[in-house]
Coordinates of C-alpha atoms (C1' of nucleotides) in Angstrom, one line a residue:
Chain I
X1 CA -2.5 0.4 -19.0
X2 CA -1.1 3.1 -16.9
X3 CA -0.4 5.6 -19.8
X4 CA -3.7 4.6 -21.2
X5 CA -5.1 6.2 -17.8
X6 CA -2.9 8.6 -17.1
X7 CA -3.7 10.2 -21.0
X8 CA -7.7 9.8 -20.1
X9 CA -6.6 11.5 -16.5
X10 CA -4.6 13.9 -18.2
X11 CA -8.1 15.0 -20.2
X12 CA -9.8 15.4 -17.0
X13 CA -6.8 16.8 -15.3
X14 CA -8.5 20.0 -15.6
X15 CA -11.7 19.0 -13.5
X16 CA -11.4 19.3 -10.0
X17 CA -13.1 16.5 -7.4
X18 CA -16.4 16.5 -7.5
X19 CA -16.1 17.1 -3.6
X20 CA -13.9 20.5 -4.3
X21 CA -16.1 21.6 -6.9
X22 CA -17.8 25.1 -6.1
X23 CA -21.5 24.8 -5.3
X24 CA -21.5 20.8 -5.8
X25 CA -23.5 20.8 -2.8
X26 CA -26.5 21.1 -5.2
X27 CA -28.5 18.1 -5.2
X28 CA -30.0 18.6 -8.4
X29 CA -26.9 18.6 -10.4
X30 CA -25.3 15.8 -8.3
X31 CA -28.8 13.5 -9.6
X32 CA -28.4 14.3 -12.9
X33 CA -24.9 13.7 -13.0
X34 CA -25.6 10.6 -11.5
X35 CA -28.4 9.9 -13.9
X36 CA -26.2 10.2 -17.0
X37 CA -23.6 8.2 -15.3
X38 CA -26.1 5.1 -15.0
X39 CA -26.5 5.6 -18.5
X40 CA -23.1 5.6 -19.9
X41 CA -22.9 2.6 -17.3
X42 CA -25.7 0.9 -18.7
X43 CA -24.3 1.5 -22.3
X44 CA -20.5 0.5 -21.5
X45 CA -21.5 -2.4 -19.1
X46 CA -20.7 -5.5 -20.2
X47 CA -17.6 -4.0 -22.7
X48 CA -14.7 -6.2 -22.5
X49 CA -12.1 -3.3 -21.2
X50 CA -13.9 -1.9 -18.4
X51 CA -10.5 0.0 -17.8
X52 CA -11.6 2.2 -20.5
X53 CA -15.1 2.7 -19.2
X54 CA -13.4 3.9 -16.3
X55 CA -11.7 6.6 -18.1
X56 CA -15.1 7.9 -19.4
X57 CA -17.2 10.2 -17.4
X58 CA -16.6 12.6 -15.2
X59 CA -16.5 11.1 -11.7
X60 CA -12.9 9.4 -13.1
X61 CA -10.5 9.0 -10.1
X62 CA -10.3 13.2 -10.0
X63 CA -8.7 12.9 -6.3
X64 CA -5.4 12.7 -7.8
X65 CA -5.7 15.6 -10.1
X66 CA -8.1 17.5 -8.1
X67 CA -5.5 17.3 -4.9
X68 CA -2.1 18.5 -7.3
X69 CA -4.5 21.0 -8.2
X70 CA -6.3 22.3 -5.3
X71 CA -4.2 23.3 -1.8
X72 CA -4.2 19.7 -0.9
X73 CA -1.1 18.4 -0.4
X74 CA 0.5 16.2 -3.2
X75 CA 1.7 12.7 -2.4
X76 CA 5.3 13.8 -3.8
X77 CA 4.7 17.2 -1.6
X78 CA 4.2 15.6 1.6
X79 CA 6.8 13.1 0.9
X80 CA 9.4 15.7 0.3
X81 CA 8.0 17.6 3.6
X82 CA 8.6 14.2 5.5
X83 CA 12.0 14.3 4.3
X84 CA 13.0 18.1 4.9
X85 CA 12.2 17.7 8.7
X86 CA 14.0 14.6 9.0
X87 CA 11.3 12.7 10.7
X88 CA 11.3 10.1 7.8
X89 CA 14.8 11.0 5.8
X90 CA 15.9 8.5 4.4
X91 CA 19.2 9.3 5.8
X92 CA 18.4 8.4 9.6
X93 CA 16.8 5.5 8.4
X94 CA 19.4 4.0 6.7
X95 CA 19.5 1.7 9.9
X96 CA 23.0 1.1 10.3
X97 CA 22.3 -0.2 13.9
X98 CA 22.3 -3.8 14.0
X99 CA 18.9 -4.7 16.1
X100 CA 19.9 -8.3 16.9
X101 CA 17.1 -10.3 18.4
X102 CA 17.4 -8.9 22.2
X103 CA 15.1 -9.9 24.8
X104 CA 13.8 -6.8 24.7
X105 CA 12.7 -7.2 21.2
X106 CA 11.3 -10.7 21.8
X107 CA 8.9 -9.2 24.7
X108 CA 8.1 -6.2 22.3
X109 CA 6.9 -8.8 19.7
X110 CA 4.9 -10.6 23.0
X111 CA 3.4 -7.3 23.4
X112 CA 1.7 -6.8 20.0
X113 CA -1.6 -7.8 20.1
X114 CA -3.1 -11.1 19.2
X115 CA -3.2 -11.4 15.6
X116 CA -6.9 -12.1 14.5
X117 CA -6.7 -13.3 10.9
X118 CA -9.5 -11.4 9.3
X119 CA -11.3 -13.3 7.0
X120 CA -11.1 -12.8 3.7
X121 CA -13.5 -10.6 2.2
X122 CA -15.5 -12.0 -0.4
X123 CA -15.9 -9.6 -3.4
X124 CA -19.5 -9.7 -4.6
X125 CA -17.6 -10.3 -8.2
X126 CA -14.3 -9.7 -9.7
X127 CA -14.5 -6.8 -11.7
X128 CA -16.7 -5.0 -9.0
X129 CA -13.8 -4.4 -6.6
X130 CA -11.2 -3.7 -9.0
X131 CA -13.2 -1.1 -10.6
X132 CA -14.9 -0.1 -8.1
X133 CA -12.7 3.5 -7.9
X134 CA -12.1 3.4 -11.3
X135 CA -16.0 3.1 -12.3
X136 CA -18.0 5.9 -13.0
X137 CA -21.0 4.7 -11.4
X138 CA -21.5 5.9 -7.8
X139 CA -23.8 5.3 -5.6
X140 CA -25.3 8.3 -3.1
X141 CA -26.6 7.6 -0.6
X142 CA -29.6 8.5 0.5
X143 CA -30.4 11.9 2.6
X144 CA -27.0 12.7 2.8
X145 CA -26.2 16.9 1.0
X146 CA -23.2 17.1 -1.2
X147 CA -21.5 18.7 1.7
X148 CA -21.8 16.5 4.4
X149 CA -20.4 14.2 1.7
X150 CA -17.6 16.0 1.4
X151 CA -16.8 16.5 5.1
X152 CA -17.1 12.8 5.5
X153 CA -14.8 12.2 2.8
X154 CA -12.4 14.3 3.7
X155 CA -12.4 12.4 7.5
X156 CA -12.2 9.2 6.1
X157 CA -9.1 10.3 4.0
X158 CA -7.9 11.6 7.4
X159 CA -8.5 8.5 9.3
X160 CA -7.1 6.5 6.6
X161 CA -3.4 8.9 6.2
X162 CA -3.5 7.8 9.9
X163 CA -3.7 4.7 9.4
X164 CA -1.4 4.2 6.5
X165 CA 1.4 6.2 8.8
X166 CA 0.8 4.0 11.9
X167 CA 1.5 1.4 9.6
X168 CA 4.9 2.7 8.2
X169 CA 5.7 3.4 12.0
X170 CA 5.4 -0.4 12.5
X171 CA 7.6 -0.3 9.4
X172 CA 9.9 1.4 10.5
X173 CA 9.8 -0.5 13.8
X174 CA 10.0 -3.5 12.1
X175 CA 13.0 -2.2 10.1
X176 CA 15.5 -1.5 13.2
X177 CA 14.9 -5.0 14.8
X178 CA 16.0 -6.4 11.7
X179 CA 19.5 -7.5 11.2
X180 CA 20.5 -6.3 7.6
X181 CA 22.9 -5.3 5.4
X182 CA 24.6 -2.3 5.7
X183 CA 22.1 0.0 2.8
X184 CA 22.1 3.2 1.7
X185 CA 19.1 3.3 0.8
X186 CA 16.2 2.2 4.0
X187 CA 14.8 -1.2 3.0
X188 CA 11.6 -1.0 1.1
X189 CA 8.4 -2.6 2.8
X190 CA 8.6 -5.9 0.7
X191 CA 12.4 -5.9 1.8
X192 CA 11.7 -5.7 5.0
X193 CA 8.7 -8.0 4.9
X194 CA 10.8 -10.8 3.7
X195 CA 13.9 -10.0 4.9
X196 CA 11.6 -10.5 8.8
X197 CA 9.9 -13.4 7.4
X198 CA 13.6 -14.8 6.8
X199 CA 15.1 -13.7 10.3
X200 CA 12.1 -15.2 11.9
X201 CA 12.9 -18.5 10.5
X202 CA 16.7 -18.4 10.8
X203 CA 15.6 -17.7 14.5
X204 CA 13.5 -20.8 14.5
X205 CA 15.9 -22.8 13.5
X206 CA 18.2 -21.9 16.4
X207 CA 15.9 -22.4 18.8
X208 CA 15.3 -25.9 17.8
X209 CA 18.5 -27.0 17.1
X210 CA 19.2 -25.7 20.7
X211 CA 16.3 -28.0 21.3
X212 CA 18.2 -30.8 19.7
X213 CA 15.3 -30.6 17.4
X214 CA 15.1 -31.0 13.7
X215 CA 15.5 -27.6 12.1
X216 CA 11.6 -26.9 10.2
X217 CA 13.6 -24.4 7.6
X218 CA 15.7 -24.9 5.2
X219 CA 17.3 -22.2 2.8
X220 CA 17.2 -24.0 -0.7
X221 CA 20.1 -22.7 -3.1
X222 CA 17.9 -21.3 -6.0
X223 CA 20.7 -19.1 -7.5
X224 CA 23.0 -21.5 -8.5
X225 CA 25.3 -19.1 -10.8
X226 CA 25.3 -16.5 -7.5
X227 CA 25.5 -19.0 -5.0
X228 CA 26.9 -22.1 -6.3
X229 CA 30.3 -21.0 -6.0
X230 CA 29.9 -19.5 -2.6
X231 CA 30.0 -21.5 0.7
X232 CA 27.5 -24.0 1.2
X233 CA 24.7 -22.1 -0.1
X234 CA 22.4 -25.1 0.5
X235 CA 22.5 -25.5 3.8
X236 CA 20.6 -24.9 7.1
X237 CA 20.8 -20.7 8.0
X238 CA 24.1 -19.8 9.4
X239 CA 22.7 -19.0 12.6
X240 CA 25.9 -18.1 14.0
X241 CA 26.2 -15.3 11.5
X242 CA 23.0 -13.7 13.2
X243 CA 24.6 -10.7 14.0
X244 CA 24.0 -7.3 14.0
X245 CA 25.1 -5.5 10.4
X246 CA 27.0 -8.5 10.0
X247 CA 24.2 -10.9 7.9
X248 CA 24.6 -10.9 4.2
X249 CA 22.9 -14.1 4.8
X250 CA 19.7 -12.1 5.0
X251 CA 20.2 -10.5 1.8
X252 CA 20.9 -13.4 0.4
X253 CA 17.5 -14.7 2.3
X254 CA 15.8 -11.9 0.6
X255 CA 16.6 -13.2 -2.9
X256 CA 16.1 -16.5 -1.8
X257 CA 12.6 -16.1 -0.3
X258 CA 11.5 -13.5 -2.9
X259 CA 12.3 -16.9 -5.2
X260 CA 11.0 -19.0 -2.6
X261 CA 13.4 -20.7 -2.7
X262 CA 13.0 -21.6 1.3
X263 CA 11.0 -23.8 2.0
X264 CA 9.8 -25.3 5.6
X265 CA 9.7 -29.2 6.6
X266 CA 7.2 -28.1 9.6
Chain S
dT1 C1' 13.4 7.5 -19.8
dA2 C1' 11.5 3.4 -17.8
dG3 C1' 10.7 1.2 -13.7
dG4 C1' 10.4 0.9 -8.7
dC5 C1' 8.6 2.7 -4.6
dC6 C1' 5.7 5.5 -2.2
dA7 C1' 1.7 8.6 -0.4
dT8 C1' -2.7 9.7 -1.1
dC9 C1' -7.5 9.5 -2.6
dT10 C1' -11.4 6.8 -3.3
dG11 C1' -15.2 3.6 -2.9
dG12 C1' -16.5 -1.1 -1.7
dT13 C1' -16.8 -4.4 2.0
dC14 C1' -16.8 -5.9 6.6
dC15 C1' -17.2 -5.4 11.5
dT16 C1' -18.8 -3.5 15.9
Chain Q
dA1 C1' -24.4 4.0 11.2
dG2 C1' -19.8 4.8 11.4
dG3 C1' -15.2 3.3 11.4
dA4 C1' -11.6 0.0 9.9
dC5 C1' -9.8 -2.5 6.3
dC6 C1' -8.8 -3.2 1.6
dA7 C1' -7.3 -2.7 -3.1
dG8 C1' -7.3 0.0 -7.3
dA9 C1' -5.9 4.3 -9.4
dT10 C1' -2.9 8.1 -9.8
dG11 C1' 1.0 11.1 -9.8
dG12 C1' 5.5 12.4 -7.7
dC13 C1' 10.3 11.2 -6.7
dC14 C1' 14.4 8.6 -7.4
dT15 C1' 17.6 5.7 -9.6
dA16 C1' 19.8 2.9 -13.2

DNA sequence: TAGGCCATCTGGTCCT
DNA sequence: AGGACCAGATGGCCTA
């Protein structure tokens, strides 16, 4: 699927975005454009492999190519800027500090804000989302120029590269409060999602067996040729192993939940 | 070289 | 109406 695009990308590779284009601010040429996308739409609709529509026309996904081509930065570019200053290097990530669950930490998770589950969006029908970048078909809006378009595009994709890096900051935040293993590589965001997922339980289960309580988790041995032979891998967390640098339980956690392989008598 | 991970762009959808 | 959120697409980098 992904060479299958990247070979219809690489025929378009040559087309810049239709937002960088030179004198694309003519409305004419954007209608007709439009025009004879409906049409190819209207033809191509209802084709099993809408993938391949997608690859047809000239609106297809040119942000990538456009962007490698044009001044803007490249995704691998601005990586490897991140990296050269040291802001994000994966060397001063490699979190080597333990970030054991401090009361600090506990009233920095009090302080994040309420956590409003959004619903879920309904999609108006399957495909539609899914190919909604990758369709040719797009819609103008009404009254709007080519160029304010573009400028509105290009503050979205601003907003949005702000967003995306407040997120890896809460990443990264999330990633030096969690006890784990000693890496040289930083922990990727799944790691680290499940790897917190795991810590918050292990966590859970102290406090209730402080509480004399029953403990809600329990880490299920689902590796049996890995674990088996090791100490008690089906048992209750090791809580008294919660320390900093010092928890192969969560790695172990992290195979275990990616499995899930814990499950929760709450 | 394939696969994993990531950053970015993009357009649709939802919310204020 | 505009911004936030979301998910798909794409290409770059890195590693086994």
């Amino acid at each position: 699927m992904k060479s299958l695009e990247r070979v219809s990308g690489a025929s378009a590779g040559e087309a810049a975005p239709f937002w960088l284009e030179d004198d694309v601010d003519d409305e004419e040429v954007d209608v007709d454009v439009e025009d004879r996308d409906h049409d190819v739409e209207d033809m191509l609709l209802g084709s099993e492999d809408s993938t391949s529509t997608s690859s047809i026309g000239p609106h297809h996904r040119g942000g990538k190519l456009g962007r490698s081509k044009t001044g803007g930065q490249s995704a691998g570019g601005e990586r490897r800027l991140r990296g050269s200053d040291g802001s994000e290097s994966s060397g001063s990530e490699r979190s080597d500090r333990g970030g054991a669950c401090s009361a600090v930490e506990r009233s920095a998770m009090a302080q994040l804000p309420p956590l409003q589950p959004r619903p879920k969006r309904k999609l108006s029908c399957s495909s539609a989302a899914s190919h909604a970048g990758a369709h040719p078909l797009r819609r103008r809006k009404s009254g709007i120029s080519a160029r304010e378009r573009n400028l509105r595009r290009l503050e979205s994709n601003e907003r949005e590269r702000m967003r995306m890096h407040s997120l890896n900051d809460a990443f990264e935040q999330l990633r030096e409060v969690i006890p784990h293993v000693k890496m040289e590589r930083k922990l990727s965001k799944i790691e680290t999602l499940t790897l917190a997922k795991n810590y918050i339980m292990a966590l859970t289960n102290v406090i209730c067996e402080m509480r004399g309580e029953e403990k809600p988790y329990t880490f299920l041995d689902v590796d049996c040729e890995t674990n088996a032979s090791e100490e008690g891998a089906e048992q209750s967390p090791q809580t008294d192993d919660l320390e900093p640098n010092n928890n192969s339980l969560f790695q172990e956690n992290l195979q275990l939940g990616n499995s899930s392989g814990i499950t929760s008598d709450a």
